[in-house]
PDB file of C-alpha atoms and ligand atoms in Angstrom:
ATOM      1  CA  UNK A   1     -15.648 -17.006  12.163  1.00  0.00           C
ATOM      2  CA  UNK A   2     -17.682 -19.339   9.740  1.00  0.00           C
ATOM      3  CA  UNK A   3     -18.112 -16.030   7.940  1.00  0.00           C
ATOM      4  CA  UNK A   4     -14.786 -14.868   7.959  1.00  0.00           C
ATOM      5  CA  UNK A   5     -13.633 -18.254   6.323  1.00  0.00           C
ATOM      6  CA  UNK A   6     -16.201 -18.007   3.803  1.00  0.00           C
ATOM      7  CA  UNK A   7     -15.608 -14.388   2.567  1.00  0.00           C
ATOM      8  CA  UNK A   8     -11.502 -15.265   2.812  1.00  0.00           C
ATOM      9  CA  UNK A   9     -12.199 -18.595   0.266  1.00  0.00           C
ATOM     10  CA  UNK A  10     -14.777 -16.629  -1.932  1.00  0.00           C
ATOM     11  CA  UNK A  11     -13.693 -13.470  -2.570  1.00  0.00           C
ATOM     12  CA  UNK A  12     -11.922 -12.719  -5.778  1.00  0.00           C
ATOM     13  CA  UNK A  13      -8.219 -11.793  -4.702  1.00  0.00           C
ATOM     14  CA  UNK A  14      -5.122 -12.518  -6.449  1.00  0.00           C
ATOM     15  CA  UNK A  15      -2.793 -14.767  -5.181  1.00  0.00           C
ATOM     16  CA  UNK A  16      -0.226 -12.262  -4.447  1.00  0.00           C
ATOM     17  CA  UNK A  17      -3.124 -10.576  -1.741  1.00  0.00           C
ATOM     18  CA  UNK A  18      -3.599 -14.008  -0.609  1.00  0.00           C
ATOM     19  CA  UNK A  19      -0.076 -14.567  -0.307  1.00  0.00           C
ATOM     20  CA  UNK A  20       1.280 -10.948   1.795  1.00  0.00           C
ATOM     21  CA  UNK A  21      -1.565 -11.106   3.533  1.00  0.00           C
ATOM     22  CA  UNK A  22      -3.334  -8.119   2.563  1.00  0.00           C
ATOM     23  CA  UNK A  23      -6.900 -10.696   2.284  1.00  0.00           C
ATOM     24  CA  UNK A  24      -6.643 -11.623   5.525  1.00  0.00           C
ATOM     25  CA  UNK A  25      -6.115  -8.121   6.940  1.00  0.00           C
ATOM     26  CA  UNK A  26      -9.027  -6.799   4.573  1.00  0.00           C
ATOM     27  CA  UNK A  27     -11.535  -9.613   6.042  1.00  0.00           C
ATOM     28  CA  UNK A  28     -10.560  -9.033  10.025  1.00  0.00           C
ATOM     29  CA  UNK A  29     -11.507  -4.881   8.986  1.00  0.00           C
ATOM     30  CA  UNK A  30     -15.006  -5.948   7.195  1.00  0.00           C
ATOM     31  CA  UNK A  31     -15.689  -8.016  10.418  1.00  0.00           C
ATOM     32  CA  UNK A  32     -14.658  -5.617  12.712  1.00  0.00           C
ATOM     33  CA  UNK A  33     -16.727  -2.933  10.968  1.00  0.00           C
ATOM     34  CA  UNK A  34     -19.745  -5.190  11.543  1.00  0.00           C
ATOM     35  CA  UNK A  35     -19.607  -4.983  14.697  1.00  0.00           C
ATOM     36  CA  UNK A  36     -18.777  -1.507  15.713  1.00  0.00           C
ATOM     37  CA  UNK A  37     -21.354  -0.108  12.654  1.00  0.00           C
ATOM     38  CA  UNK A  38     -22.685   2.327  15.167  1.00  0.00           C
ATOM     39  CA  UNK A  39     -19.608   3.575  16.999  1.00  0.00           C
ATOM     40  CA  UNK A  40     -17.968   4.006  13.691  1.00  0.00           C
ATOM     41  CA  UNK A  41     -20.474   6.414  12.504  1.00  0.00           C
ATOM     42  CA  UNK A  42     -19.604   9.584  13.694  1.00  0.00           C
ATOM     43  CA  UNK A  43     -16.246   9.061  11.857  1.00  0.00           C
ATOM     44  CA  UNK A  44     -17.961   8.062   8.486  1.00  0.00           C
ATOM     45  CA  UNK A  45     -19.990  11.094   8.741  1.00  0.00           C
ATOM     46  CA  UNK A  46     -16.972  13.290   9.141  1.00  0.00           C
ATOM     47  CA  UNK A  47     -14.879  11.556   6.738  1.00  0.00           C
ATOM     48  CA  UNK A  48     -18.087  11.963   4.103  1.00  0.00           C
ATOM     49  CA  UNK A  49     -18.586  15.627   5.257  1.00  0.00           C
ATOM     50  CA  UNK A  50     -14.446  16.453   4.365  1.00  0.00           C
ATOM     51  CA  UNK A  51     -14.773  14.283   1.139  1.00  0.00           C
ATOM     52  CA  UNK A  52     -17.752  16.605  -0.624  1.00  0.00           C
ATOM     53  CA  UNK A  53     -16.244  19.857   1.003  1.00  0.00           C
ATOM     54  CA  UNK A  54     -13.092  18.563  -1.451  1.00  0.00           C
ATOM     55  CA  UNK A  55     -14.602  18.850  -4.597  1.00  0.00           C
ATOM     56  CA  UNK A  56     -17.999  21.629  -4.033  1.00  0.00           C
ATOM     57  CA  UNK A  57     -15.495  24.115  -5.691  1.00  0.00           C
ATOM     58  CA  UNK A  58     -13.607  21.840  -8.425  1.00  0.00           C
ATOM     59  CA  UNK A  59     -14.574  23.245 -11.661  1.00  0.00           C
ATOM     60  CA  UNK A  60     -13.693  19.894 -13.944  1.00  0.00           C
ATOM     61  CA  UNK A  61     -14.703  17.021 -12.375  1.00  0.00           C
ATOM     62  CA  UNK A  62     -13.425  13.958 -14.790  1.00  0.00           C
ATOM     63  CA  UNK A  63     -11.748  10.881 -12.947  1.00  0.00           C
ATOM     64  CA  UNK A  64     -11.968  10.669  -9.039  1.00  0.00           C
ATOM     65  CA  UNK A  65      -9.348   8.371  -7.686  1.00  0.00           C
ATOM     66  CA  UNK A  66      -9.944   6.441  -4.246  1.00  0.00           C
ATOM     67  CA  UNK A  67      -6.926   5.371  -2.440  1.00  0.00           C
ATOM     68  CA  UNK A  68      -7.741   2.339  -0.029  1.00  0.00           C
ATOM     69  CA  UNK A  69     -10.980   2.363  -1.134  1.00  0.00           C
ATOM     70  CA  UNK A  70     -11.714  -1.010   1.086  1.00  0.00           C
ATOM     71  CA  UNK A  71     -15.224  -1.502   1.631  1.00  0.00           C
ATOM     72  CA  UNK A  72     -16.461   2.383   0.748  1.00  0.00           C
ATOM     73  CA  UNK A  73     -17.662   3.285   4.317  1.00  0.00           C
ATOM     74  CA  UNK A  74     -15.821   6.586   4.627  1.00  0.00           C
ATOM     75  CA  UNK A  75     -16.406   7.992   1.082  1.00  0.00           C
ATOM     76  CA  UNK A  76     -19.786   8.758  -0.654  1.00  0.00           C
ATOM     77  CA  UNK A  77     -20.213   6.904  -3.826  1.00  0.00           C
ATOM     78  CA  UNK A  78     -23.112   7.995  -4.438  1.00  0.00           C
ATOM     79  CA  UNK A  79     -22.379  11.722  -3.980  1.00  0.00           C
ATOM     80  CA  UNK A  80     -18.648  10.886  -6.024  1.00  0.00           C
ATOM     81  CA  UNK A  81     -20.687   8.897  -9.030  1.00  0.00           C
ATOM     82  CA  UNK A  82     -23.001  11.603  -9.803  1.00  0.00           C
ATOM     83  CA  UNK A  83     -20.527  14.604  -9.295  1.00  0.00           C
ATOM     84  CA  UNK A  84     -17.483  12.530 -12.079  1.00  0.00           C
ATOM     85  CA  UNK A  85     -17.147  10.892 -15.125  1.00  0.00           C
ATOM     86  CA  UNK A  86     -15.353   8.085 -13.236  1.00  0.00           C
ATOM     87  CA  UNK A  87     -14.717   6.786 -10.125  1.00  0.00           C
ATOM     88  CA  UNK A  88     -11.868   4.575  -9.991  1.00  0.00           C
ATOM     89  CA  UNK A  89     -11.947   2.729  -6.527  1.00  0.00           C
ATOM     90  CA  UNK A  90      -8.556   1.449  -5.443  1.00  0.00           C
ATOM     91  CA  UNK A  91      -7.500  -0.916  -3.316  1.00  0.00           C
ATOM     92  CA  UNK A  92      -5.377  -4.452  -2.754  1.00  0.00           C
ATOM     93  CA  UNK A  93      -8.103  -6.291  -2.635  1.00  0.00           C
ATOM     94  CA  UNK A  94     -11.893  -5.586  -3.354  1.00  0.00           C
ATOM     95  CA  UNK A  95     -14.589  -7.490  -0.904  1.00  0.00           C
ATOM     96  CA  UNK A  96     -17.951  -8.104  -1.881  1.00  0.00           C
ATOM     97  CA  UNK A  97     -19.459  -5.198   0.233  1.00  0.00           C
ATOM     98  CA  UNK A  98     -17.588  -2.738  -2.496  1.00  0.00           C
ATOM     99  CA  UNK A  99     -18.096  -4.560  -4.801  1.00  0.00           C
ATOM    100  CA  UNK A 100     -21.654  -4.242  -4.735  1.00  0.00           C
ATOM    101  CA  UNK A 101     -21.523  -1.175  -4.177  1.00  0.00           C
ATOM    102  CA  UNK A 102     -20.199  -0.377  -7.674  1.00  0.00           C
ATOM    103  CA  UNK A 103     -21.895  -2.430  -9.378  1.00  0.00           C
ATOM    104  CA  UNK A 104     -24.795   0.275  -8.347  1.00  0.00           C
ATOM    105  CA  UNK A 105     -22.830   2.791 -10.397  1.00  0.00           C
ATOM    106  CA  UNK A 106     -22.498   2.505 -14.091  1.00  0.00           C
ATOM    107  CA  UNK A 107     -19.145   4.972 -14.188  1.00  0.00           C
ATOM    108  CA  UNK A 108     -17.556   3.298 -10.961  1.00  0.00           C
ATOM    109  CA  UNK A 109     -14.479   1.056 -11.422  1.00  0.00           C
ATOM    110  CA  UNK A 110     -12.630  -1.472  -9.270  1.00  0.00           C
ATOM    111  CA  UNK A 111      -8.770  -1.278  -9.620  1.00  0.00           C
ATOM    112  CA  UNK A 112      -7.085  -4.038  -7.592  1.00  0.00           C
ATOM    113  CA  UNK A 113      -3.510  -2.495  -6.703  1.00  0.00           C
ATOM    114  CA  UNK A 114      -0.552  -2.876  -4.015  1.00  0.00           C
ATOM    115  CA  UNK A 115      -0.427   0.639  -3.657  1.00  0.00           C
ATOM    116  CA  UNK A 116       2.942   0.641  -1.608  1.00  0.00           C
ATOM    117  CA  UNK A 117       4.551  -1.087  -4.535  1.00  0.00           C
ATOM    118  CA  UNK A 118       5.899  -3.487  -1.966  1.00  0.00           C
ATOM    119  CA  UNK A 119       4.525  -6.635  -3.513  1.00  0.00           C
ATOM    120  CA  UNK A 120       7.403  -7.958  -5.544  1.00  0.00           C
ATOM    121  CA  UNK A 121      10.006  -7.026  -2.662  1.00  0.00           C
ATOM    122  CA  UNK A 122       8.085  -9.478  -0.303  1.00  0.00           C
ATOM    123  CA  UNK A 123       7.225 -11.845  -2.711  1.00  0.00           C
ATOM    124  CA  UNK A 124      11.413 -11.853  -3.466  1.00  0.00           C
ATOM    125  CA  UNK A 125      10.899 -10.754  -6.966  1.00  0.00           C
ATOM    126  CA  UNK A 126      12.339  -7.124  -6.879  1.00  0.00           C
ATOM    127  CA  UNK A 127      15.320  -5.623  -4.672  1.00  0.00           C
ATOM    128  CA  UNK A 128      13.228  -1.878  -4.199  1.00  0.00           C
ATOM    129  CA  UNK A 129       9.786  -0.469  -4.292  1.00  0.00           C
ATOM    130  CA  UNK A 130       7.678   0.499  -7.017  1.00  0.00           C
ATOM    131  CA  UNK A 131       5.688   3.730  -8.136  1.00  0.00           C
ATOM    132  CA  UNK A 132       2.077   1.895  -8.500  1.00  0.00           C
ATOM    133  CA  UNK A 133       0.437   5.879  -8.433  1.00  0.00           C
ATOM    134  CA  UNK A 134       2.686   6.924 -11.236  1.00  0.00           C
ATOM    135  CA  UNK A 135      -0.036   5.699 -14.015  1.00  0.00           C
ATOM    136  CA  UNK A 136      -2.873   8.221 -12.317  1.00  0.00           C
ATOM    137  CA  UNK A 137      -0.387  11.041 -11.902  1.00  0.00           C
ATOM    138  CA  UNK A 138       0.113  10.566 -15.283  1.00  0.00           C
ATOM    139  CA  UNK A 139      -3.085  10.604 -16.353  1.00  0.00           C
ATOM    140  CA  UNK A 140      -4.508  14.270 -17.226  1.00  0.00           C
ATOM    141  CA  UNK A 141      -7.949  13.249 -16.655  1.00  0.00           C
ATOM    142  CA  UNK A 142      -7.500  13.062 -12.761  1.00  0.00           C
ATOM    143  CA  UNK A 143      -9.168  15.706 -10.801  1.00  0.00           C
ATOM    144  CA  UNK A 144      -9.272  14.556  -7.311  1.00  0.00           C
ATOM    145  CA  UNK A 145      -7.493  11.743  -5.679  1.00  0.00           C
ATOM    146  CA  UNK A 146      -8.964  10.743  -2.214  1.00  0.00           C
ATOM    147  CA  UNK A 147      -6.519   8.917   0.336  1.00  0.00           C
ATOM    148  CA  UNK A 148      -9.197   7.219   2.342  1.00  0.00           C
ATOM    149  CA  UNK A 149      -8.080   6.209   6.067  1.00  0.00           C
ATOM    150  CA  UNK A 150      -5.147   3.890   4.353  1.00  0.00           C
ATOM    151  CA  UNK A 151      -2.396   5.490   5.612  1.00  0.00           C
ATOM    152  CA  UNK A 152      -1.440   3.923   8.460  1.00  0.00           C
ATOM    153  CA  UNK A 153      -2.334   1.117   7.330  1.00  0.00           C
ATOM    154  CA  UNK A 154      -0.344   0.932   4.364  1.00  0.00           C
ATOM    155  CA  UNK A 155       2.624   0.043   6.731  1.00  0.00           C
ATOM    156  CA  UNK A 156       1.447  -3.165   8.650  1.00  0.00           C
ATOM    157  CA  UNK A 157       1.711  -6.159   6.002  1.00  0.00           C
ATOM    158  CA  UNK A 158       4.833  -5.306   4.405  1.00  0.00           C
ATOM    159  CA  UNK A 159       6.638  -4.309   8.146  1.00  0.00           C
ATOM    160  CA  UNK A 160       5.190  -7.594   9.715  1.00  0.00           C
ATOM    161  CA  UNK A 161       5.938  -9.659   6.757  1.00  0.00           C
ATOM    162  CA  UNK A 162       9.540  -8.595   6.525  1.00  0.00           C
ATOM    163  CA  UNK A 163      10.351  -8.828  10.481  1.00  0.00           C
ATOM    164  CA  UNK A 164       9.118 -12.332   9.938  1.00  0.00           C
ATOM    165  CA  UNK A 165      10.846 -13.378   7.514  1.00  0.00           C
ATOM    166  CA  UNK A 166      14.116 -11.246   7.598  1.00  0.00           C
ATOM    167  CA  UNK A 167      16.266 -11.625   4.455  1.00  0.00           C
ATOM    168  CA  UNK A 168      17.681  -9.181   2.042  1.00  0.00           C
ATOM    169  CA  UNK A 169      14.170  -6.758   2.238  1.00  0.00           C
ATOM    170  CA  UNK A 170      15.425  -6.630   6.192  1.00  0.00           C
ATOM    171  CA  UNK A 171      18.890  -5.539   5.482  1.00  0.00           C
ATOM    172  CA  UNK A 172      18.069  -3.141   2.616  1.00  0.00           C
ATOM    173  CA  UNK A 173      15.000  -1.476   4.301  1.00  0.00           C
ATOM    174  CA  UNK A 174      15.318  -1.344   8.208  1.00  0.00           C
ATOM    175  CA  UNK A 175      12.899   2.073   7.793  1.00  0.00           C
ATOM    176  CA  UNK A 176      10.078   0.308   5.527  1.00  0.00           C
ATOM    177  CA  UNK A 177       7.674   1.444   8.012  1.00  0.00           C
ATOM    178  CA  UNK A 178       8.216   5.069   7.410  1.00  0.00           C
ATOM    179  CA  UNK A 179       9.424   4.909   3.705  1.00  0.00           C
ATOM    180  CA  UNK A 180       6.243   3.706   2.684  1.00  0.00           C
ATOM    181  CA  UNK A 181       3.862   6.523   5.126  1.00  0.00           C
ATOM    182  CA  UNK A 182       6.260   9.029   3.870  1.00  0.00           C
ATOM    183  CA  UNK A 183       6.433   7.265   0.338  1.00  0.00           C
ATOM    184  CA  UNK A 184       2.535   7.883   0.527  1.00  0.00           C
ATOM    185  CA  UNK A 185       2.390  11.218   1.444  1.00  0.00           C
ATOM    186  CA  UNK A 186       4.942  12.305  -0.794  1.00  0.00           C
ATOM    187  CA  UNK A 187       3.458  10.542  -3.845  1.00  0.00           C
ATOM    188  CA  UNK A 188      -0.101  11.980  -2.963  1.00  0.00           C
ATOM    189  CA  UNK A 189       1.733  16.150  -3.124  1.00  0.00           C
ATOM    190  CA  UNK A 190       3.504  15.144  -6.216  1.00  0.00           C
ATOM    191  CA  UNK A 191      -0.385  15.115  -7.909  1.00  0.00           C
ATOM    192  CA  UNK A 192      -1.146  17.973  -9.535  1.00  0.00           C
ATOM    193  CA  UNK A 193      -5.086  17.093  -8.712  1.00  0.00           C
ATOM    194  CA  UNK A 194      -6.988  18.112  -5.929  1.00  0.00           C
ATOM    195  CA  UNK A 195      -5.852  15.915  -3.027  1.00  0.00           C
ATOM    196  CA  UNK A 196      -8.368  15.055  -0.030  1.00  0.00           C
ATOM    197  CA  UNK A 197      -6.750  12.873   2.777  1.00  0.00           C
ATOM    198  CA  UNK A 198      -8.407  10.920   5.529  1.00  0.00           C
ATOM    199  CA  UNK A 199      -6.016   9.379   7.815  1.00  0.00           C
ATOM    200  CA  UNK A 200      -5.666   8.296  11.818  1.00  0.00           C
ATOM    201  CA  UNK A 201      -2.179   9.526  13.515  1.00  0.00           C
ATOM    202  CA  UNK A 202      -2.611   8.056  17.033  1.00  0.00           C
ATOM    203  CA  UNK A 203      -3.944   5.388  19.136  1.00  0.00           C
ATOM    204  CA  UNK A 204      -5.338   5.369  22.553  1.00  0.00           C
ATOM    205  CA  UNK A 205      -6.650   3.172  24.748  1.00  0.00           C
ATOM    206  CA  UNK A 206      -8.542   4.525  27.013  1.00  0.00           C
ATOM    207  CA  UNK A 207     -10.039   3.180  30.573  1.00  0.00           C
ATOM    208  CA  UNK A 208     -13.591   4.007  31.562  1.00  0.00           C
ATOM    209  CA  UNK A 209     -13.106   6.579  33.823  1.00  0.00           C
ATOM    210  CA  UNK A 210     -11.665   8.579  30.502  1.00  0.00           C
ATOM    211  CA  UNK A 211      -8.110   8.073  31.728  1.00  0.00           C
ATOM    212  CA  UNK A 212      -5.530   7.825  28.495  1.00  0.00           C
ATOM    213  CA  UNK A 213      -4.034   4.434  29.821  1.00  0.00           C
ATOM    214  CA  UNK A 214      -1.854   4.504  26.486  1.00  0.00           C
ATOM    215  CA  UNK A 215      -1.185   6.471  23.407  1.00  0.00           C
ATOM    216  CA  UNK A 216       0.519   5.240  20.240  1.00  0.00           C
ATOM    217  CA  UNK A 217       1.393   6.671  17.049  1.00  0.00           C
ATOM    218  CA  UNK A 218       1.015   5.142  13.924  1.00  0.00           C
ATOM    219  CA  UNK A 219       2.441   7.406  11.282  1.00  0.00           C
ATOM    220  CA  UNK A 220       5.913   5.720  11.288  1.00  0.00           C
ATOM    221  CA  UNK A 221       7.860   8.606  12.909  1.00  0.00           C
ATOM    222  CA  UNK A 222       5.813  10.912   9.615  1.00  0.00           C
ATOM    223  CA  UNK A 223       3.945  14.130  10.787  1.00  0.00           C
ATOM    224  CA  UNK A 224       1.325  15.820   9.221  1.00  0.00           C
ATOM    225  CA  UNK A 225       0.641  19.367   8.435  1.00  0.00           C
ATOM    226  CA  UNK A 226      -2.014  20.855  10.392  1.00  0.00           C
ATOM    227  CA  UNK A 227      -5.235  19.302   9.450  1.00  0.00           C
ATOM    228  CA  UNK A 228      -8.636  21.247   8.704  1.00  0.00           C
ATOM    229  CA  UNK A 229     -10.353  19.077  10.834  1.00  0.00           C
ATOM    230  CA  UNK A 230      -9.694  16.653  13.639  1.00  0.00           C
ATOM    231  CA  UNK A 231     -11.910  14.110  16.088  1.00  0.00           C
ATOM    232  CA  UNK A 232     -11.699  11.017  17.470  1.00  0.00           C
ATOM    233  CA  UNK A 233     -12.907   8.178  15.605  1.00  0.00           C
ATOM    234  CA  UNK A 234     -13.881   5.155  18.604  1.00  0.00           C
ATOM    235  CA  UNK A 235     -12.149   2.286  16.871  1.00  0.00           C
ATOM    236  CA  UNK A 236     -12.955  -0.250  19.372  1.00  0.00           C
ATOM    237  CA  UNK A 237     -15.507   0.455  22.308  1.00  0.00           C
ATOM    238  CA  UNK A 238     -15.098  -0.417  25.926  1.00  0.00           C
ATOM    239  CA  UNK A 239     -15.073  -4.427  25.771  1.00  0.00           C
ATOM    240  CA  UNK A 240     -14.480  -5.060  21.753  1.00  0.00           C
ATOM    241  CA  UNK A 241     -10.752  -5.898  22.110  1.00  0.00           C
ATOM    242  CA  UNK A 242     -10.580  -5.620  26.094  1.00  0.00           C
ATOM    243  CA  UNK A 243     -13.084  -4.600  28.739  1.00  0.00           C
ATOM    244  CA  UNK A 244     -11.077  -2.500  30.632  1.00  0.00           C
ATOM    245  CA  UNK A 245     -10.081  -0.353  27.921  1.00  0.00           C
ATOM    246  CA  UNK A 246     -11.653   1.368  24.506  1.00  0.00           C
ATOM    247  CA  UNK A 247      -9.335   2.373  21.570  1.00  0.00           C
ATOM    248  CA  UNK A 248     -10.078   5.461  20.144  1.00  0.00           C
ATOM    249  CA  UNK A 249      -7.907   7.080  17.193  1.00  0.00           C
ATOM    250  CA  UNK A 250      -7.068  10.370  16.537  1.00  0.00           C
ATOM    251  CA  UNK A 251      -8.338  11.155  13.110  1.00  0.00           C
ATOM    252  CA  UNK A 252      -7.788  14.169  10.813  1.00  0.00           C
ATOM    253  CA  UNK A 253      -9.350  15.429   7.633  1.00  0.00           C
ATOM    254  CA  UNK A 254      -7.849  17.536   4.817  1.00  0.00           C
ATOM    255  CA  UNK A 255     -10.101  18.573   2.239  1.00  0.00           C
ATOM    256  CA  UNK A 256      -6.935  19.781  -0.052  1.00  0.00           C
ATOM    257  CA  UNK A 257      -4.102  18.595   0.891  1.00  0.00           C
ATOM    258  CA  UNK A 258      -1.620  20.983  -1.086  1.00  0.00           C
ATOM    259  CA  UNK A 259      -3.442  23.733   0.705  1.00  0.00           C
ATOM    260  CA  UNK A 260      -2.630  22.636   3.578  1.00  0.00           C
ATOM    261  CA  UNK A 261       1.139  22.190   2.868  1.00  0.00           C
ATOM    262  CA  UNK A 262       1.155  25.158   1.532  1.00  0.00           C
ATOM    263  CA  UNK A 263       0.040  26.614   4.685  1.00  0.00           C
ATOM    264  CA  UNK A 264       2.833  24.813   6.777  1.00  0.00           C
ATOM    265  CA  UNK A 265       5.423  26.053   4.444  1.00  0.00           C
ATOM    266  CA  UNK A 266       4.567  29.612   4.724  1.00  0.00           C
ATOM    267  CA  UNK A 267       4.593  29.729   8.343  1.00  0.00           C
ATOM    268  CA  UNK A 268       7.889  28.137   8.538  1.00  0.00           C
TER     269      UNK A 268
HETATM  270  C1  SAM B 301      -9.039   1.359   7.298  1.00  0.00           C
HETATM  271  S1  SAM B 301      -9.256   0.683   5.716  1.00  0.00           S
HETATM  272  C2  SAM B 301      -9.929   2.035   4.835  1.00  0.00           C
HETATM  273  C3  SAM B 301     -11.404   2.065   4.929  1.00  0.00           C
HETATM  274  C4  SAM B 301     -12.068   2.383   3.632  1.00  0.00           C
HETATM  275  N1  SAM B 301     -11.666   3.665   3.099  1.00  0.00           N
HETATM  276  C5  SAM B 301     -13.578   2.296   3.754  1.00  0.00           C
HETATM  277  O1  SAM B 301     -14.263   3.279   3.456  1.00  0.00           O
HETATM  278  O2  SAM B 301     -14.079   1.232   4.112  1.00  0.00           O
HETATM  279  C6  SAM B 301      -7.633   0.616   5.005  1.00  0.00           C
HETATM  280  C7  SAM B 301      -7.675   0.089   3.584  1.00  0.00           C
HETATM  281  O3  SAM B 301      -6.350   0.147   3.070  1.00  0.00           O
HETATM  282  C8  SAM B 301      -6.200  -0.958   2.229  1.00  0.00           C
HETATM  283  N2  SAM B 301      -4.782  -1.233   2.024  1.00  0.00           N
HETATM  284  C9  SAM B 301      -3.887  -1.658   2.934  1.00  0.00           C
HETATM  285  N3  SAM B 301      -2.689  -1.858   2.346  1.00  0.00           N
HETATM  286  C10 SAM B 301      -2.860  -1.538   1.029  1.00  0.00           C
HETATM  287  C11 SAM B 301      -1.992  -1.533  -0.084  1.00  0.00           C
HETATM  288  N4  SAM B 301      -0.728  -1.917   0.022  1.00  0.00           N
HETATM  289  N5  SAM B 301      -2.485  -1.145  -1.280  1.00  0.00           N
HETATM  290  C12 SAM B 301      -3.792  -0.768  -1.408  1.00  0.00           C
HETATM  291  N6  SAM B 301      -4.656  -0.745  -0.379  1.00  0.00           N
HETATM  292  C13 SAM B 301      -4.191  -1.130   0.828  1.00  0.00           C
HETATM  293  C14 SAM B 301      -6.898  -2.080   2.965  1.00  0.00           C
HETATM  294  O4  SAM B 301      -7.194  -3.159   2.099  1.00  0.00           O
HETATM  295  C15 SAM B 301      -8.125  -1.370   3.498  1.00  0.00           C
HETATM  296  O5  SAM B 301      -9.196  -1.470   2.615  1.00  0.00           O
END
């Protein structure tokens, strides 16, 4: 707790991360990955595995761009440093873990970004959403943009803050939940890079005995397109958030996205 306190007062955030939340949320993951380090490793080892099978065949490999970047457990730096130019790691708010870990790479950036372009709707400064992913679509230099495990994610602050607080960002988006998953999705296909995404779709908890006591989904009503891989990444074991129960998610992996889409829309 001590800890948690500590890395919530030191860590250098901007006040608007402080403000929706988004620090908070990113300190409660790095202490939860602490303590399930070994049951999350599987996962990390398939998200790693989907990540380098999305660029062995790229033949330019300039600027890499990692979406929810947090503290760089599911992609390889290392592997992503030495393969691009650049690595631009994005996220709302960068903790110490990451960023130590790029200060191990000379060509490795930090970008701190709302990348739901909620911000200034919950801070009561806008009236709609912005395009924060327009300025690396735009940029030529892109090659592959990673979405890594932020997509259901993306959802929680901005939903929870608005419920609380009601307002005109109530009225005007009753759907913000699935505007921003589909917002996401639809911003990552408009990118005329290679796309790898890493996302969860579903919750369970499940009882010792291996019974599903409860599934949930957490895409917001969004489905995916058939992923190239799936598994089931153990979120919490038996007794981390309750002992009768574990929570596992159901996690996919697309090493090219637009392939994949592609794929969907010819068998329609
Ligand atoms: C499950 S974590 C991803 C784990 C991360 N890829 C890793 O390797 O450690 C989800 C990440 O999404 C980030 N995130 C949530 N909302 C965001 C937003 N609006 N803009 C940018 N990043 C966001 C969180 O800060 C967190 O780092």
């Amino acid at each position: 707790m001590i800890a948690e306190i500590l890395t919530w007062l030191f860590t250098p955030a901007t006040l608007d991360a402080r403000r929706t939340g988004h620090l908070t949320a990113a300190v409660s993951l790095w202490s939860r990955a602490r303590r399930c380090r070994s049951a999350w490793a599987p996962h990390e080892a398939r998200c790693h595995a989907v990540v380098l099978r999305a660029f062995a065949d790229l033949p330019r490999r300039r600027t890499c761009v990692v979406l929810g970047s947090g503290l760089v457990r599911d992609v390889p730096l290392a592997a992503l440093s030495a393969a691009f130019e650049r690595v631009l790691l994005v996220d709302v708010v960068h903790l110490w873990p990451a960023r130590l870990a790029a200060r191990r790479h000379r060509n490795v950036e930090l970008v701190s970004l709302d990348i739901t372009g909620t911000t200034d709707l919950l801070l009561g400064r806008a009236t709609g959403l912005a395009d924060p992913l327009r300025r690396f679509r735009e940029d030529p230099t892109v090659d592959l943009v990673i979405s890594a495990n932020c997509l259901s994610q993306l959802p929680l602050q901005p939903v929870e803050r608005v419920q609380a607080g009601g307002g005109l960002a109530r009225i005007r988006f009753p759907d913000l939940g699935h505007r921003i998953v589909a917002g996401h999705l639809d911003a990552l296909r408009r990118f005329s890079a290679r796309v790898c995404l890493l996302t969860d779709s579903d919750g369970l908890d499940i009882a010792a005995d291996g019974t599903v006591l409860e599934r949930r989904p957490l895409l917001e009503g969004v489905t995916l397109p058939p992923a190239d891989e799936d598994w089931d990444w153990i979120l919490a074991p038996l007794g981390e958030w309750d002992p009768a129960y574990a929570v596992h998610h159901r996690a996919h992996g697309f090493a090219d996205l637009h392939a994949a889409v592609a794929r969907t829309d010819r068998g329609r």
